[in-house]
Short mmCIF file of C-alpha atoms in Angstrom, two decimals:
data_model
loop_
_atom_site.label_atom_id
_atom_site.label_comp_id
_atom_site.label_asym_id
_atom_site.label_seq_id
_atom_site.Cartn_x
_atom_site.Cartn_y
_atom_site.Cartn_z
CA UNK A 1 -6.55 17.25 4.09
CA UNK A 2 -6.28 14.56 3.10
CA UNK A 3 -7.74 12.90 0.25
CA UNK A 4 -8.51 9.33 1.81
CA UNK A 5 -9.62 10.16 5.71
CA UNK A 6 -10.07 6.33 8.06
CA UNK A 7 -11.81 6.16 11.20
CA UNK A 8 -10.79 5.26 13.89
CA UNK A 9 -7.02 6.00 13.99
CA UNK A 10 -6.68 2.62 16.99
CA UNK A 11 -9.32 0.43 18.25
CA UNK A 12 -8.99 -2.40 20.68
CA UNK A 13 -12.23 -4.70 21.30
CA UNK A 14 -12.29 -8.15 22.23
CA UNK A 15 -12.02 -11.18 20.96
CA UNK A 16 -15.94 -12.18 19.72
CA UNK A 17 -17.07 -8.94 18.71
CA UNK A 18 -17.69 -7.10 15.26
CA UNK A 19 -15.69 -4.73 14.43
CA UNK A 20 -16.39 -1.55 12.00
CA UNK A 21 -13.41 0.66 9.97
CA UNK A 22 -14.20 3.04 7.99
CA UNK A 23 -13.02 4.92 5.01
CA UNK A 24 -14.50 8.11 3.66
CA UNK A 25 -12.85 9.09 -0.02
CA UNK A 26 -12.75 13.74 -1.69
CA UNK A 27 -12.11 12.06 -5.15
CA UNK A 28 -13.33 10.09 -8.53
CA UNK A 29 -12.38 6.96 -7.98
CA UNK A 30 -12.38 3.92 -10.01
CA UNK A 31 -12.00 1.52 -7.24
CA UNK A 32 -11.24 1.10 -3.29
CA UNK A 33 -8.87 -1.79 -2.08
CA UNK A 34 -8.81 -2.27 1.36
CA UNK A 35 -4.94 -4.44 2.66
CA UNK A 36 -3.84 -6.12 5.61
CA UNK A 37 -0.53 -4.66 6.84
CA UNK A 38 0.34 -7.28 9.59
CA UNK A 39 2.67 -6.42 12.81
CA UNK A 40 5.61 -7.86 10.79
CA UNK A 41 5.12 -5.37 8.51
CA UNK A 42 4.27 -7.25 4.92
CA UNK A 43 0.79 -6.09 3.20
CA UNK A 44 -2.10 -7.85 1.74
CA UNK A 45 -4.49 -7.22 -0.63
CA UNK A 46 -8.31 -7.86 1.27
CA UNK A 47 -10.73 -6.55 -1.36
CA UNK A 48 -11.58 -4.22 -4.29
CA UNK A 49 -14.37 -2.45 -4.61
CA UNK A 50 -16.00 -0.40 -7.19
CA UNK A 51 -20.34 -0.72 -5.98
CA UNK A 52 -21.76 -2.72 -3.72
CA UNK A 53 -20.16 -5.02 -0.95
CA UNK A 54 -17.98 -8.01 -0.48
CA UNK A 55 -17.38 -11.04 1.97
CA UNK A 56 -14.57 -13.27 2.35
CA UNK A 57 -14.51 -15.20 5.61
CA UNK A 58 -15.27 -12.61 8.35
CA UNK A 59 -14.79 -9.96 6.46
CA UNK A 60 -17.00 -7.73 4.72
CA UNK A 61 -16.66 -4.98 2.40
CA UNK A 62 -18.84 -2.10 1.36
CA UNK A 63 -18.58 0.95 -0.62
CA UNK A 64 -21.44 3.92 -0.67
CA UNK A 65 -20.06 5.80 -4.60
CA UNK A 66 -22.12 8.64 -4.21
CA UNK A 67 -21.83 9.15 -0.59
CA UNK A 68 -17.84 8.36 -0.91
CA UNK A 69 -17.82 6.34 1.91
CA UNK A 70 -16.43 2.20 2.56
CA UNK A 71 -16.55 0.58 5.58
CA UNK A 72 -14.19 -2.60 6.47
CA UNK A 73 -16.64 -4.90 9.10
CA UNK A 74 -15.36 -8.04 10.26
CA UNK A 75 -17.33 -10.45 12.20
CA UNK A 76 -16.35 -12.56 14.97
CA UNK A 77 -13.42 -10.85 15.58
CA UNK A 78 -9.71 -13.18 17.33
CA UNK A 79 -6.57 -11.98 18.28
CA UNK A 80 -4.74 -12.71 14.53
CA UNK A 81 -7.22 -9.82 13.48
CA UNK A 82 -4.81 -7.54 15.27
CA UNK A 83 -3.64 -5.48 11.80
CA UNK A 84 -3.09 -2.20 10.32
CA UNK A 85 -6.01 -2.04 7.89
CA UNK A 86 -5.60 0.65 4.96
CA UNK A 87 -8.06 2.07 2.92
CA UNK A 88 -6.69 3.04 -0.46
CA UNK A 89 -8.49 4.18 -3.47
CA UNK A 90 -7.68 4.27 -7.31
CA UNK A 91 -8.04 8.07 -8.89
CA UNK A 92 -10.13 8.18 -11.59
CA UNK A 93 -7.92 10.75 -13.33
CA UNK A 94 -5.43 10.60 -16.66
CA UNK A 95 -2.90 8.78 -13.69
CA UNK A 96 -5.01 6.38 -12.28
CA UNK A 97 -3.38 7.28 -8.97
CA UNK A 98 -3.12 5.42 -6.08
CA UNK A 99 -4.24 7.57 -2.95
CA UNK A 100 -4.07 6.06 0.74
CA UNK A 101 -5.87 5.96 4.19
CA UNK A 102 -3.13 6.48 7.08
CA UNK A 103 -4.58 3.15 9.07
CA UNK A 104 -6.49 1.92 11.41
CA UNK A 105 -5.03 0.12 13.53
CA UNK A 106 -6.33 -2.96 15.31
CA UNK A 107 -5.75 -5.29 18.30
CA UNK A 108 -8.29 -7.81 19.39
CA UNK A 109 -7.62 -9.00 22.83
CA UNK A 110 -8.39 -12.52 24.16
CA UNK B 1 6.02 -18.27 -7.87
CA UNK B 2 8.11 -16.32 -5.29
CA UNK B 3 5.63 -13.01 -5.59
CA UNK B 4 7.75 -9.60 -5.01
CA UNK B 5 10.89 -9.99 -3.60
CA UNK B 6 12.96 -7.03 -1.80
CA UNK B 7 16.55 -6.95 -1.20
CA UNK B 8 17.83 -6.07 1.44
CA UNK B 9 15.13 -6.47 4.24
CA UNK B 10 17.07 -3.61 5.92
CA UNK B 11 19.46 -0.60 5.46
CA UNK B 12 21.76 1.40 7.40
CA UNK B 13 23.28 4.64 5.37
CA UNK B 14 24.86 7.29 6.36
CA UNK B 15 24.10 10.79 4.06
CA UNK B 16 25.44 11.92 0.96
CA UNK B 17 25.86 7.41 -0.03
CA UNK B 18 24.01 6.06 -2.30
CA UNK B 19 22.19 2.56 -2.83
CA UNK B 20 20.33 0.26 -4.58
CA UNK B 21 17.01 -1.59 -3.40
CA UNK B 22 16.20 -4.30 -5.48
CA UNK B 23 12.54 -5.13 -6.60
CA UNK B 24 11.29 -8.14 -8.73
CA UNK B 25 8.34 -10.00 -9.55
CA UNK B 26 7.77 -13.50 -11.41
CA UNK B 27 4.29 -13.23 -11.96
CA UNK B 28 4.69 -11.14 -15.66
CA UNK B 29 3.05 -8.16 -14.45
CA UNK B 30 3.12 -5.01 -16.43
CA UNK B 31 2.71 -2.32 -13.62
CA UNK B 32 4.95 -2.29 -10.39
CA UNK B 33 5.41 0.97 -8.37
CA UNK B 34 7.58 2.15 -5.87
CA UNK B 35 6.33 3.47 -2.27
CA UNK B 36 7.71 4.60 0.90
CA UNK B 37 5.84 4.31 4.38
CA UNK B 38 5.83 6.46 6.85
CA UNK B 39 4.53 6.56 11.17
CA UNK B 40 1.46 8.39 10.84
CA UNK B 41 0.57 9.18 6.77
CA UNK B 42 -0.15 6.54 3.74
CA UNK B 43 1.72 4.76 1.71
CA UNK B 44 2.64 7.90 -0.49
CA UNK B 45 3.55 6.90 -4.55
CA UNK B 46 7.06 7.44 -5.42
CA UNK B 47 8.25 6.40 -9.52
CA UNK B 48 6.09 4.27 -11.36
CA UNK B 49 6.41 1.46 -14.58
CA UNK B 50 3.31 0.40 -16.60
CA UNK B 51 5.83 -1.90 -19.02
CA UNK B 52 9.53 -2.27 -19.74
CA UNK B 53 11.42 0.36 -20.44
CA UNK B 54 8.89 3.08 -19.43
CA UNK B 55 8.95 4.80 -15.55
CA UNK B 56 6.88 7.74 -14.22
CA UNK B 57 7.03 9.52 -11.21
CA UNK B 58 4.51 9.51 -8.58
CA UNK B 59 3.59 11.44 -5.67
CA UNK B 60 6.98 11.96 -3.77
CA UNK B 61 9.87 11.65 -6.74
CA UNK B 62 12.74 13.99 -5.68
CA UNK B 63 16.10 12.36 -4.60
CA UNK B 64 14.85 8.71 -6.15
CA UNK B 65 15.83 6.92 -9.65
CA UNK B 66 14.40 4.13 -11.94
CA UNK B 67 14.43 2.15 -14.33
CA UNK B 68 12.46 -1.48 -16.13
CA UNK B 69 15.08 -2.60 -18.63
CA UNK B 70 12.79 -6.32 -17.78
CA UNK B 71 9.74 -6.93 -17.17
CA UNK B 72 10.51 -8.28 -13.97
CA UNK B 73 12.80 -5.91 -12.06
CA UNK B 74 11.85 -2.61 -11.35
CA UNK B 75 15.29 -1.59 -9.07
CA UNK B 76 14.75 2.65 -6.96
CA UNK B 77 17.76 4.55 -6.61
CA UNK B 78 18.92 6.59 -4.08
CA UNK B 79 21.66 9.30 -5.54
CA UNK B 80 22.68 10.63 -2.46
CA UNK B 81 21.10 10.08 0.88
CA UNK B 82 18.80 12.26 2.76
CA UNK B 83 17.74 11.46 6.71
CA UNK B 84 14.34 12.40 4.77
CA UNK B 85 14.29 9.84 3.42
CA UNK B 86 14.51 7.55 6.07
CA UNK B 87 11.50 5.12 5.84
CA UNK B 88 9.88 1.92 4.71
CA UNK B 89 9.91 0.96 1.08
CA UNK B 90 7.46 -0.74 -0.82
CA UNK B 91 7.54 -2.15 -4.41
CA UNK B 92 4.21 -3.77 -5.77
CA UNK B 93 3.15 -4.91 -8.94
CA UNK B 94 -0.14 -5.85 -10.35
CA UNK B 95 -0.91 -7.41 -14.48
CA UNK B 96 -2.47 -3.55 -15.31
CA UNK B 97 -2.77 0.21 -13.29
CA UNK B 98 -6.33 -1.07 -12.47
CA UNK B 99 -5.87 -4.02 -10.60
CA UNK B 100 -5.79 -4.57 -7.02
CA UNK B 101 -1.58 -4.67 -6.49
CA UNK B 102 0.76 -7.29 -4.78
CA UNK B 103 3.26 -5.99 -2.33
CA UNK B 104 6.40 -6.96 -1.55
CA UNK B 105 8.16 -7.60 2.47
CA UNK B 106 9.78 -3.99 2.50
CA UNK B 107 13.15 -2.60 2.93
CA UNK B 108 13.71 -0.77 6.09
CA UNK B 109 16.51 2.20 5.48
CA UNK B 110 17.63 4.39 7.75
CA UNK B 111 19.32 6.82 6.94
CA UNK B 112 22.23 8.42 9.95
#
């Protein structure tokens, strides 16, 4: 079983819909990251969280440390939001390794 | 700032050939890392460095070597390429191991 699980694997939405992507992890962490990978392949860091909630524009990320769960929400989705969204955790061990989920492929149709 | 740059963008090798993937950053970041990304799998850490002269193995280090002679550069060497090393390789950097990482554009490598 992967240490970081994302759901769903694929998600198709209509423009304007509210999107939720979930991430569960099974290890102790010092931080959780949400990344966005565009169709061209580039990876951009969206959020780094260690508790609570962060908001940037139409993107909201939440984390529940006790439940080992995080969600990424996109409000008023737009076709330009189409990308792969990756959850990653910084493991709380001597190495502070990063562990990545397999990603959620989001397609927003106009 | 150019951020994190990687060369080449694409490369095709024959089994047994060697090559070096280049990575450079101009943000004075101490921490640099190399990942590979394969279909259906998350990014996996190959090697990392916490500063010039210091490198360590990640999750999948076999078949790869790294060195860090300067803060800016962190090349990844494939010693004898194998088809299993066909992948997309990303270099990343951050101020420290606990910070969010900046990713390079990636190198798509095919080993025939």
